[in-house]
Coordinates of C-alpha atoms in Angstrom, one line a residue:
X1 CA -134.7 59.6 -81.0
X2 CA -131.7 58.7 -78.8
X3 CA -129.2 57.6 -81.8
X4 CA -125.5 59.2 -81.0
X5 CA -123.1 60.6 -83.2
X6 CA -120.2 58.5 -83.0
X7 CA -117.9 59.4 -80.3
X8 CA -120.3 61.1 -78.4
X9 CA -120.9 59.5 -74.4
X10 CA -124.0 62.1 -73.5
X11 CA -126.9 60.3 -73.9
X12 CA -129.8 62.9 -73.8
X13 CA -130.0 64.3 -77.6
X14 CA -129.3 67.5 -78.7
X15 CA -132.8 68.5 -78.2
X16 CA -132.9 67.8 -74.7
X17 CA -129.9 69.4 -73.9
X18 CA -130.7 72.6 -75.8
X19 CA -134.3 72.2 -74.3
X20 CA -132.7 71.6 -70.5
X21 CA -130.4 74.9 -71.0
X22 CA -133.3 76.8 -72.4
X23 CA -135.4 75.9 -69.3
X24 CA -132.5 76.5 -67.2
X25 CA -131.8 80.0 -68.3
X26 CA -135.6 80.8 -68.0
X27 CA -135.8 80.0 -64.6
X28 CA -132.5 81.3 -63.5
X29 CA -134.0 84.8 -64.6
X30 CA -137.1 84.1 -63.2
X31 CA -135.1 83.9 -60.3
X32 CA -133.2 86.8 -60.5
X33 CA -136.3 88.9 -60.9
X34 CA -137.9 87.2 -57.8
X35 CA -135.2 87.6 -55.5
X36 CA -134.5 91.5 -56.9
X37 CA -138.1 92.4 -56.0
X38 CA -137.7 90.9 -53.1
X39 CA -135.5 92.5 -52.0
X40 CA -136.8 96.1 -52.6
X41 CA -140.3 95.3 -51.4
X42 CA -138.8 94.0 -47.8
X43 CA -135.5 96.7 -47.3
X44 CA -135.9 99.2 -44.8
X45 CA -136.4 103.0 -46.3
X46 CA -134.0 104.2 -44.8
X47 CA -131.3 101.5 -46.6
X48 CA -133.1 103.4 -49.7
X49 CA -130.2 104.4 -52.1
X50 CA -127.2 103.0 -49.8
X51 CA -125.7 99.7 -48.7
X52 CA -125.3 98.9 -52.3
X53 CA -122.0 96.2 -51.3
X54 CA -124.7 94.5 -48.5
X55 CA -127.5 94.8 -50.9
X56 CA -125.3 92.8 -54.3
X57 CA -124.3 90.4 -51.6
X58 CA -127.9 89.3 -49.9
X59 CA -129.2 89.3 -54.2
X60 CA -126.6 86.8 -54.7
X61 CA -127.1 84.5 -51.7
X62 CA -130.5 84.3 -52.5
X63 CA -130.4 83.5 -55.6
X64 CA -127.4 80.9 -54.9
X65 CA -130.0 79.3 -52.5
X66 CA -133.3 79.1 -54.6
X67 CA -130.6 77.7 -58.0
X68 CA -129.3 75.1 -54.8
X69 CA -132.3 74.1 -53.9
X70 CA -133.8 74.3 -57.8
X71 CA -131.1 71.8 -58.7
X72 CA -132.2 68.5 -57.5
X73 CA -135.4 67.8 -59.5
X74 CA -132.7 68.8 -62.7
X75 CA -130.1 66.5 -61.5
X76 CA -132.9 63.9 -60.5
X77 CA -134.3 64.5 -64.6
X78 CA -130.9 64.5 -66.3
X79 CA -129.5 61.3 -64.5
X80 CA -133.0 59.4 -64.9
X81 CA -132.8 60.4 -68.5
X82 CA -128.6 59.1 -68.6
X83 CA -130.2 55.7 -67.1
X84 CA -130.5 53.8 -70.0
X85 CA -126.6 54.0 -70.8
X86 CA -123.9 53.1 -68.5
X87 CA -121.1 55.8 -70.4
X88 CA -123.3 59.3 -69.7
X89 CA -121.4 61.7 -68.7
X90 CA -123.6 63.7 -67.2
X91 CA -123.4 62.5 -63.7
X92 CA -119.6 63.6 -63.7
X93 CA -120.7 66.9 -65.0
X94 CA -124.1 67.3 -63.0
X95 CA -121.5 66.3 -59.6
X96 CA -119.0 69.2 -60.9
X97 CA -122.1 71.7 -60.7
X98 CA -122.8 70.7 -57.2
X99 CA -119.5 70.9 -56.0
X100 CA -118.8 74.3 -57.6
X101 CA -122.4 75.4 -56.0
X102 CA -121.5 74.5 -52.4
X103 CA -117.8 76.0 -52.6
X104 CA -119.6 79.7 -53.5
X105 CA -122.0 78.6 -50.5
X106 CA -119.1 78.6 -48.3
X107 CA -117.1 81.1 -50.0
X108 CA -120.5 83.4 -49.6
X109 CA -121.7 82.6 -46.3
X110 CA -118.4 82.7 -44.5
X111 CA -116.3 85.3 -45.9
X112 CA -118.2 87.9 -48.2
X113 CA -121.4 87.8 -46.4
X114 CA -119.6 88.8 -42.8
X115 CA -117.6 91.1 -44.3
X116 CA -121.0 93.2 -45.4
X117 CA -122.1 92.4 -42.0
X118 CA -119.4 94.5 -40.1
X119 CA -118.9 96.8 -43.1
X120 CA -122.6 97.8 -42.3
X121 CA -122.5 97.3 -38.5
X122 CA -119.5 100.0 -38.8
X123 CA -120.1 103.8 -37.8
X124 CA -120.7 105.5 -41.2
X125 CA -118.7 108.4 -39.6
X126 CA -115.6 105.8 -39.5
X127 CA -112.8 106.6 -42.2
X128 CA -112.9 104.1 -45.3
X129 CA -110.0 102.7 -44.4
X130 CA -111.2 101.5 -40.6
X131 CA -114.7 100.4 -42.0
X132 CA -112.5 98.1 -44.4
X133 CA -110.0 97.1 -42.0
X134 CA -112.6 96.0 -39.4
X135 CA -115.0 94.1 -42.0
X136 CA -111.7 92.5 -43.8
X137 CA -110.7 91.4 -39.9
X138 CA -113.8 89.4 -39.0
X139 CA -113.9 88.0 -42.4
X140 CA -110.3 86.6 -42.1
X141 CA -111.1 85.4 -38.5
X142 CA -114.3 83.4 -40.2
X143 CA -112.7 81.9 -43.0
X144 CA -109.1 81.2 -40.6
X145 CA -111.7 78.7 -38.0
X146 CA -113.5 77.5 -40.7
X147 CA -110.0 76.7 -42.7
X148 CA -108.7 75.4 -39.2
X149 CA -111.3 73.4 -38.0
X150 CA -111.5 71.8 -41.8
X151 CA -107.5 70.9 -41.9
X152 CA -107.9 69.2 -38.4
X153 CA -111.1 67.0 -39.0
X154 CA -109.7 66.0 -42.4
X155 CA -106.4 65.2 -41.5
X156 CA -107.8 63.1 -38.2
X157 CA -111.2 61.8 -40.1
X158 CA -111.3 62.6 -43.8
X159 CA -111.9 59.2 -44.5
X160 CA -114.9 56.9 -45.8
X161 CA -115.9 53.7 -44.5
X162 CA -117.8 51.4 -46.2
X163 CA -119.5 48.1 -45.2
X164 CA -119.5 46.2 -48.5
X165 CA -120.4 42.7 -48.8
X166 CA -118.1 39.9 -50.2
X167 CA -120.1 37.1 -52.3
X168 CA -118.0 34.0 -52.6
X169 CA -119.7 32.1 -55.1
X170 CA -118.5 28.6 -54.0
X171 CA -120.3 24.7 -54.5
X172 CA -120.4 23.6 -50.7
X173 CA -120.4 20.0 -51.6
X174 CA -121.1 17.3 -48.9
X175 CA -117.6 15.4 -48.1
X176 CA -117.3 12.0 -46.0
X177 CA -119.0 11.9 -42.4
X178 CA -116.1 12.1 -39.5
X179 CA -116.1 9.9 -36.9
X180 CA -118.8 11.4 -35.3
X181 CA -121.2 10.7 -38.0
X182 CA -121.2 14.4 -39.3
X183 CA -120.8 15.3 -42.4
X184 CA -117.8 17.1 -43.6
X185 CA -118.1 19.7 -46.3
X186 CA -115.6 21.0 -49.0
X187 CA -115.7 24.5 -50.9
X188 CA -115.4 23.5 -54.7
X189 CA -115.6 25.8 -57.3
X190 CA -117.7 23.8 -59.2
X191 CA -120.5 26.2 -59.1
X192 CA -118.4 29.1 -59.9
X193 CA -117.2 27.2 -63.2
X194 CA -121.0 26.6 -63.9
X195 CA -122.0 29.8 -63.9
X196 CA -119.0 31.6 -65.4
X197 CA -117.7 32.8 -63.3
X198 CA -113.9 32.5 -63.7
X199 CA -114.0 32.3 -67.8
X200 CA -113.6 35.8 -69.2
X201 CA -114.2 34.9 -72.7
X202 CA -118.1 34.7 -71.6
X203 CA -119.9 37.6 -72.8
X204 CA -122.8 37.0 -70.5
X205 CA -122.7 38.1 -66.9
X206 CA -123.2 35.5 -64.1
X207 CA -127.0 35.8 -62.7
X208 CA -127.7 37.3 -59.3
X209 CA -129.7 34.5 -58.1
X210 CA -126.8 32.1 -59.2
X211 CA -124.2 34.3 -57.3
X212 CA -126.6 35.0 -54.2
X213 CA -126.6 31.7 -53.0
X214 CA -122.9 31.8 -52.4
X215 CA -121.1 32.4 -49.0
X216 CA -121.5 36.1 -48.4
X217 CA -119.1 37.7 -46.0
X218 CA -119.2 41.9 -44.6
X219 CA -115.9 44.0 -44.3
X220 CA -115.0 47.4 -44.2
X221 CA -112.9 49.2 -47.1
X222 CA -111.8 52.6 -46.0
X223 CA -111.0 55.3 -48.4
X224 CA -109.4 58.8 -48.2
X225 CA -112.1 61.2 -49.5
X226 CA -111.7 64.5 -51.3
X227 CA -111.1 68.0 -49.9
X228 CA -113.7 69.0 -52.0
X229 CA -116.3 66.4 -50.7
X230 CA -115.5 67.1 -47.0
X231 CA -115.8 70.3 -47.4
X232 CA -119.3 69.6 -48.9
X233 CA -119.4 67.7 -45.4
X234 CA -118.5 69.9 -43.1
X235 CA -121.0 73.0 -44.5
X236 CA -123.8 70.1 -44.6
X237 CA -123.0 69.6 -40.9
X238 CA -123.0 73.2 -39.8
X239 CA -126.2 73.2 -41.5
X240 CA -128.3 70.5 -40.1
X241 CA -126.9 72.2 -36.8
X242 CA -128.5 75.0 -37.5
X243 CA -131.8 73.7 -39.1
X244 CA -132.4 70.6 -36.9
X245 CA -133.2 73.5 -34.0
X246 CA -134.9 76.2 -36.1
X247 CA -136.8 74.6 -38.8
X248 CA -138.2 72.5 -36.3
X249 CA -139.2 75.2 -34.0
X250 CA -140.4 77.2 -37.4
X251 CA -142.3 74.5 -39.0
X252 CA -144.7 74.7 -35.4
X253 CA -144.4 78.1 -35.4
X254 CA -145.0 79.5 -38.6
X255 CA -148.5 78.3 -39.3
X256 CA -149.4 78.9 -35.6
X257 CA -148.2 83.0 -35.6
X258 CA -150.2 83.3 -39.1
X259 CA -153.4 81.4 -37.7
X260 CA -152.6 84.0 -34.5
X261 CA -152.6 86.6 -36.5
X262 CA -156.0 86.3 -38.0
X263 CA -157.7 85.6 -34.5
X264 CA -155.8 89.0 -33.3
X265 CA -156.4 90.7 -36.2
X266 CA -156.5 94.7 -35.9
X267 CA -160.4 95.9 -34.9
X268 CA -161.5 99.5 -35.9
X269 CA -161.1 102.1 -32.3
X270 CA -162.5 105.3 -31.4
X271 CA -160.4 108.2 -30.3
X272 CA -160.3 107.5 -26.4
X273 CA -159.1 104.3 -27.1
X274 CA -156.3 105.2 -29.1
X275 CA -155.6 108.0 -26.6
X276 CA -155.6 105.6 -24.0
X277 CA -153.1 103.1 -25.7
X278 CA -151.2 105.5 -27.3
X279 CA -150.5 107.4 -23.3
X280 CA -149.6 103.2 -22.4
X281 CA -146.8 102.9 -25.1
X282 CA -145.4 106.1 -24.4
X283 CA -145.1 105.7 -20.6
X284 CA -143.4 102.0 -22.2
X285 CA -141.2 104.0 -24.0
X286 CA -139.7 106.4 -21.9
X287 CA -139.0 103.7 -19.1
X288 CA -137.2 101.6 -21.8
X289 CA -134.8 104.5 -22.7
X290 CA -134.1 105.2 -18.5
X291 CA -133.2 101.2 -18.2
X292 CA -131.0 101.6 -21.2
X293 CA -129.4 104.5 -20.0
X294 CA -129.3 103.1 -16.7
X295 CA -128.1 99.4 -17.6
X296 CA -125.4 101.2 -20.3
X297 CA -123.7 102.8 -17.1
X298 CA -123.7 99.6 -14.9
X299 CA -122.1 97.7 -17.7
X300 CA -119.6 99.8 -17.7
X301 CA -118.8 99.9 -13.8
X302 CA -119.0 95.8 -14.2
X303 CA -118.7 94.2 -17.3
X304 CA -120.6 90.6 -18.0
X305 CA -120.3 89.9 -21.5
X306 CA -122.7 87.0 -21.3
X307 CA -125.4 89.5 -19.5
X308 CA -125.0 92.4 -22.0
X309 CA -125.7 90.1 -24.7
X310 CA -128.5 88.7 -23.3
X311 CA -129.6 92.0 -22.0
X312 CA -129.3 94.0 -25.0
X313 CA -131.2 91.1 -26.7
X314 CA -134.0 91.1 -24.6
X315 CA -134.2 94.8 -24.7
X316 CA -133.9 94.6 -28.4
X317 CA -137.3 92.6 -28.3
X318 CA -139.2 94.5 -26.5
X319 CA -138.1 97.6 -28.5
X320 CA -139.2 95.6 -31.9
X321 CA -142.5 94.9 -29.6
X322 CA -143.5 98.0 -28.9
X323 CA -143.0 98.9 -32.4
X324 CA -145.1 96.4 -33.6
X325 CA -148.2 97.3 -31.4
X326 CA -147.7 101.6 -32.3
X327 CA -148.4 100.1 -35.7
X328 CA -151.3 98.1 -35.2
X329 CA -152.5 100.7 -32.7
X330 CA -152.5 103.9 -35.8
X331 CA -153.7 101.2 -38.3
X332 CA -156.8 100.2 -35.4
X333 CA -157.4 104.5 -35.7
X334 CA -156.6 104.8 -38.9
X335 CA -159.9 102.4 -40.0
X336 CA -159.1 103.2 -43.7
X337 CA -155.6 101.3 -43.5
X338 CA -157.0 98.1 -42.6
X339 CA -156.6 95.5 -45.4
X340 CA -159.4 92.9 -44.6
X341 CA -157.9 90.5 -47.2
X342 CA -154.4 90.6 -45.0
X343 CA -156.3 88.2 -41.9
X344 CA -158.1 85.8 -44.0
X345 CA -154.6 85.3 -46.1
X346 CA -152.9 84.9 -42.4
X347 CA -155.5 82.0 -41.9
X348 CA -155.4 80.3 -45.8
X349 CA -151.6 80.7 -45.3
X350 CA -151.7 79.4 -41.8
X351 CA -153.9 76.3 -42.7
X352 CA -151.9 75.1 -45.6
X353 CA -148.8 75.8 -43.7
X354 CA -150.3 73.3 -41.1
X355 CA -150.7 70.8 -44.0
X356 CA -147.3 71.3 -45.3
X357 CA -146.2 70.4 -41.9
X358 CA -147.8 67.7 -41.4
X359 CA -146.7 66.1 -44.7
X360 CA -143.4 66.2 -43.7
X361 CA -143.6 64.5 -40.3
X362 CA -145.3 61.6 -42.5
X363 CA -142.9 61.9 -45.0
X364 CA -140.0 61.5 -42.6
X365 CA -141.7 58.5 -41.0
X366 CA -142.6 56.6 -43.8
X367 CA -139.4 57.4 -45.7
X368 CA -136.7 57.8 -43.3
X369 CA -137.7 56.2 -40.0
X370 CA -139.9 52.9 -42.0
X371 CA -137.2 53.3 -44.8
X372 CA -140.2 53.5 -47.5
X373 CA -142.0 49.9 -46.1
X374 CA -145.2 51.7 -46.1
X375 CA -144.8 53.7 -49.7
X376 CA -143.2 56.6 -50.8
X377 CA -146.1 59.2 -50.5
X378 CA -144.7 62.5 -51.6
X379 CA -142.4 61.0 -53.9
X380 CA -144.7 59.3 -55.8
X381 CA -146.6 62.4 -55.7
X382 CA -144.1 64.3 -57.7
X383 CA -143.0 62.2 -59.5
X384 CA -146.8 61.8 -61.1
X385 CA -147.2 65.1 -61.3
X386 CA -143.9 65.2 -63.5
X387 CA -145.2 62.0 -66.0
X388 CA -148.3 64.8 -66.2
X389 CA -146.1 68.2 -67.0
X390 CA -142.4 68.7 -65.7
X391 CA -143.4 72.1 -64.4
X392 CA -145.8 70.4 -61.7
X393 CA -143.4 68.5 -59.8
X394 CA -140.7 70.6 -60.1
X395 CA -143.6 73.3 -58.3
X396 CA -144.5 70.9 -55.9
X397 CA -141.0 70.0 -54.8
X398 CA -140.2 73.5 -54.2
X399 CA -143.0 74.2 -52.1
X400 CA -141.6 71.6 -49.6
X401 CA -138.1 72.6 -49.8
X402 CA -138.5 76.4 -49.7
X403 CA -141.3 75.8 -46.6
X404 CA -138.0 74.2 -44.9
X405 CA -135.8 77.0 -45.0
X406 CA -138.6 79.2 -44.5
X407 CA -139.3 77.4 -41.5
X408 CA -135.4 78.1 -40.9
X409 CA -135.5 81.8 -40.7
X410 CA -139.3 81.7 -38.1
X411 CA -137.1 79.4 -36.1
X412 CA -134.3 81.3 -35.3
X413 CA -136.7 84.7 -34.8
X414 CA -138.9 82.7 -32.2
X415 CA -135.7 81.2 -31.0
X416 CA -134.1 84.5 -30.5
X417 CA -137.0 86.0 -28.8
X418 CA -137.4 83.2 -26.2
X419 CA -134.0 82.4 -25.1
X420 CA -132.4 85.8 -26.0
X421 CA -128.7 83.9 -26.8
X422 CA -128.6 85.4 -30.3
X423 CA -130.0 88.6 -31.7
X424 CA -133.3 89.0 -33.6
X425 CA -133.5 89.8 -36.8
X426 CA -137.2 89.3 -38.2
X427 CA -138.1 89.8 -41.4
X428 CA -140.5 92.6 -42.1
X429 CA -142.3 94.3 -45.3
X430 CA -141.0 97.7 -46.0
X431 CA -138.8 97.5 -42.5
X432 CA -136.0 94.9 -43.0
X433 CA -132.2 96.0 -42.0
X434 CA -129.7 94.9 -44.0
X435 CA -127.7 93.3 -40.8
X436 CA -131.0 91.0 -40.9
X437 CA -131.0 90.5 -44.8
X438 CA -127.7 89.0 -44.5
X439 CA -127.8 87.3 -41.2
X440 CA -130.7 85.4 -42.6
X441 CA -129.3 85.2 -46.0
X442 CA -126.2 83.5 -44.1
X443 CA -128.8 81.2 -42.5
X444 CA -130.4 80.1 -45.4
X445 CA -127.4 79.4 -47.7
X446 CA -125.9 77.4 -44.9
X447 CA -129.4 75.3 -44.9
X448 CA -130.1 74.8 -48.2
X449 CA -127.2 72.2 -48.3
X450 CA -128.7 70.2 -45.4
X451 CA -132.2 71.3 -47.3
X452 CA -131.0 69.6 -50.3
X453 CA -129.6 66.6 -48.3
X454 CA -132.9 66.3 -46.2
X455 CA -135.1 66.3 -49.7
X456 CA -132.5 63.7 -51.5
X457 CA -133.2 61.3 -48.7
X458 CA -137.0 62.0 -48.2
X459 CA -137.5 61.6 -51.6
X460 CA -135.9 58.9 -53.0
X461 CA -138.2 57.9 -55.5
X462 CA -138.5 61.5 -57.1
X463 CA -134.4 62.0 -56.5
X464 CA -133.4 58.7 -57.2
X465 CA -130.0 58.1 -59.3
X466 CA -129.4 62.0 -58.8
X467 CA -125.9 62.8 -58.5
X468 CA -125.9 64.7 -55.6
X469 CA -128.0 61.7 -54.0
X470 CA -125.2 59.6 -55.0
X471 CA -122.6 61.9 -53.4
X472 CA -124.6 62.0 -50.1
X473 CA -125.4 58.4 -50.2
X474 CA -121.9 57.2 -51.2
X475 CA -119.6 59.6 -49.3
X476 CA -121.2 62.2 -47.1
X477 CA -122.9 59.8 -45.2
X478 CA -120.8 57.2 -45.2
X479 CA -117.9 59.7 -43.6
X480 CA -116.0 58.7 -40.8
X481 CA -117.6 60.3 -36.9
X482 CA -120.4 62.3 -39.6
X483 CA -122.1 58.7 -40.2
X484 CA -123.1 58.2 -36.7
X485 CA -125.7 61.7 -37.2
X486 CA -126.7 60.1 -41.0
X487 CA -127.0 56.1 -39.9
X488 CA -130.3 54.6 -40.8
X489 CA -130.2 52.4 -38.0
X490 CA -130.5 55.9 -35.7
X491 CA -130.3 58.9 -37.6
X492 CA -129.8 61.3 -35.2
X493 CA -130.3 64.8 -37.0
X494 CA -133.9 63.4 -38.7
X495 CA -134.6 62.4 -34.9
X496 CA -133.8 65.5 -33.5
X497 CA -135.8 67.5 -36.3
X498 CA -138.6 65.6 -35.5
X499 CA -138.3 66.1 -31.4
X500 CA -138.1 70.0 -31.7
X501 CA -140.7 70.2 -34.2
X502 CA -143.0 68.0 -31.6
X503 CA -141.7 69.4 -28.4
X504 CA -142.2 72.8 -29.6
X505 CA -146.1 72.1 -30.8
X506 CA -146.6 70.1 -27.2
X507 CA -145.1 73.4 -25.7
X508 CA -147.2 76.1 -27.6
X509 CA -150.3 74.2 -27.4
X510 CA -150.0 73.9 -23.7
X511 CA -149.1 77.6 -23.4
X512 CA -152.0 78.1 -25.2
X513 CA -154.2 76.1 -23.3
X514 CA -153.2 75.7 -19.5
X515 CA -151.4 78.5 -19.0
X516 CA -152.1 82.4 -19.0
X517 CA -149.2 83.9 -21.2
X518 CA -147.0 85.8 -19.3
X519 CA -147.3 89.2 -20.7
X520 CA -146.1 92.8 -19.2
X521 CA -149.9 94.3 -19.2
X522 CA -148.3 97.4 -17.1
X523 CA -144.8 99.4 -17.9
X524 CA -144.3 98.2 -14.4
X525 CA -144.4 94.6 -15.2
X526 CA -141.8 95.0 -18.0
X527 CA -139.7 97.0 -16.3
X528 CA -139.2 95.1 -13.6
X529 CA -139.1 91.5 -15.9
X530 CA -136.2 94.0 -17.7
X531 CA -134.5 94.7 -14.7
X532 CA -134.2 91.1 -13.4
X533 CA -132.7 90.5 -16.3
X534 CA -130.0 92.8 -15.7
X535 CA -129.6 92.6 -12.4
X536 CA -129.6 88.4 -11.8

């Protein structure tokens, strides 16, 4: 079944590849039709009908992320499949796919998504012509740092060093003793003449174990790398940047919120109550339009950029809060509206979100931190459930990756609302802006590089002889100042990922546990935490 025509280098039949474009073009509108709904079942109503630029632009990034991430466990089954001959050309072609991939990545999440950014952000009652001129602005001011910062680090550091190993396959015969009685030795190459070695009219390769035994020597070959590569580089390193802090504050938070939500689920109220509440979050709601009237005048009188911004933030959270609990308080009334499958989902979810977790601190210890010593564990896992039907790994392998980047997005919302440095944008059904579609769509393209790179390495044996582990393995990593943050002696962004994701659980747990959360029970409480903000 693997006969070639003559001439022909691919090594997978013409079965296989008709079968692997046929799957491919399945799934890709699988895809499509996943992303498209889910985009209408989370857009706000009133982006109903409008935004259509912002709206083609967050469709695209997500489905460039979910085919990114999609791709290893197709690279990892084509190249396992090219094993058996050393002329396949399907790692050149799989490494051309990857590198076209991550240039729309970057041409997506640093020039056309912030260009829909500020062309929404814009006053609709703007002229065309300013709407375009401010969104065509920012996006040249993106792409000129990115473009900047790229031509300097490339220039200065665009190189690859490699610690290789030099065999010497030398006799080291024993010579006459010296006149201290030792014995002097003499490199021959008598064992290299045994083996072969020199005499290139032998078909048949030296033996490792003959060769081993040589003198072995380490050195350093350096090597200019590709623009193309270190650009592959440098969006792989904004990336674990950005997920290092919030997937490992989201893979904590996530399945603690949905367990949260099921113990706080919304009980059934009477009238008084919901009187009572309701009087509560309108008393909130008038004193949080006199501070913002208030604090929009004092800004003026003395501006503090950094303030505003965290100001405005801060105030942006407790506007999204207050929202939240008027829904819950009319769905409370409203007994009828109560879902009672919605908490017990929160909990499943919650639970196997914990689990999912959890596999990946193991994962990462036994994999990345034990470099495999004590198994591979989810690798073998998949790569099972592939010998049983492809469609299982591939499935199971998603799951993980996708829970990353998921875990991206509830990282930067909890982040956001505790630190106030960036603005929230939380992802809501029936209620999403399209500023937060594409903020997080930004997010996520800009992770699923370092996503990809994370699972490449965690899963070796499922992703092994991949080309994109090759490129990672070969050259990303190997990159001069970026291998200090991939070395597997320290690898500092797994390290990190795996601090934040502990610190956060130590924190939540003993805010959960020790310590009373500090919320505003009274409008005067949160007015005057509001205030402080404003005023220190």
């Amino acid at each position: 079944n693997r006969q070639r025509k003559e001439g022909v280098t691919w090594s997978p039949t013409m079965v296989d590849v008709v079968l692997y474009s046929i799957v491919g073009l399945v799934v890709g509108g699988l895809l499509m039709v996943a992303c498209g709904v889910f985009v209408i079942q989370m857009q706000h109503p009133d982006d109903n009908n409008m935004a259509w630029l912002p709206k083609l632009i967050v469709l695209a990034g997500l489905y460039l992320a979910c085919a990114v991430v999609l791709m290893l466990p197709f690279d990892a089954s084509m190249s396992q499949t090219c094993d058996v001959d050393p002329n396949c050309s399907a790692i050149s072609v799989l490494a051309s796919v990857w590198m076209a991939l991550f240039v729309a990545i970057g041409i997506m999440s640093l020039v056309l998504i912030p260009f829909a950014y500020f062309w929404y952000e814009t006053d609709d009652e703007e002229g065309f012509v300013s709407r375009l001129g401010t969104a065509v602005c920012w996006s040249i001011v993106n792409a000129f740092v990115f473009i900047a910062l790229l031509l300097a680090m490339y220039m200065t550091s665009g190189f690859v060093d490699l610690r290789i190993t030099v065999l010497e396959p030398w006799l080291v015969a024993p010579g006459t003793p010296d006149v201290n009685g030792d014995i002097k030795t003499v490199n021959t190459n008598i064992a290299a003449a045994a083996i072969g070695f020199f005499d290139p009219s032998l078909d048949k390769t030296p033996a490792w174990e003959d060769v081993k035994n040589g003198y072995a020597s380490y050195a350093i070959q350096t090597i200019r790398t590709s623009w193309m590569v270190y650009i592959l580089a440098l969006l792989s390193f904004l990336g674990w940047c950005l997920m290092t802090i919030f997937a490992g504050i989201g893979m904590v938070s996530l399945p603690m919120d949905m367990i949260s939500a099921w113990y706080n689920r919304p009980r059934p109220i009477d009238l008084k109550q919901f009187a009572e509440k309701k009087l509560q979050l309108k008393k909130r709601c008038e004193e949080l339009i006199a501070v913002g009237k208030e604090t929009k005048d004092k800004f003026k009188t003395r501006p503090n950029r950094f303030k505003e911004t965290r100001f405005t933030n801060k105030f942006k959270k407790m506007v999204i809060d207050l929202e939240d609990e008027m829904s819950v308080l009319n769905m409370c009334y409203k007994k009828n509206e109560i879902n009672p499958l919605i908490p017990w989902f929160n909990l499943i979810g919650g639970i196997f979100c914990a689990v999912i977790t959890i596999s990946w601190w193991l994962q990462l210890i036994l994999e990345v931190f034990l470099a495999g010593l004590l198994g591979p564990y989810l690798s073998s896992i998949f790569t099972s459930l592939s010998g049983a039907f492809p469609l299982f790994g591939i499935v199971a392998y998603g799951v993980f990756a996708f829970y990353i980047l998921i875990a991206c997005i509830k990282g930067s919302i909890t982040f956001a609302g505790r630190f106030f440095l960036i603005s929230m944008h939380p992802m809501k059904l029936n209620g999403t802006m399209m500023n937060s579609f594409l903020f997080n769509v930004a997010l996520i393209l800009l992770c699923s590089i370092s996503c990809v790179q994370l699972c490449a390495r965690a899963f070796k044996g499922f992703a092994h002889s991949s080309a994109i582990s090759q490129l990672f393995v070969t050259q990303v990593e190997y990159l001069r100042y970026f291998s200090w943050f991939y070395s597997s002696q320290v690898p500092i962004f797994y390290t990190l990922l795996m601090f934040i994701s502990l610190f956060q659980l130590i924190y939540a747990l003993v805010c959960m546990c020790c310590c009373a959360k500090q919320q505003a029970e009274t409008v005067e409480d949160a007015m005057k935490s509001l205030r402080r903000e404003r005023d220190t």
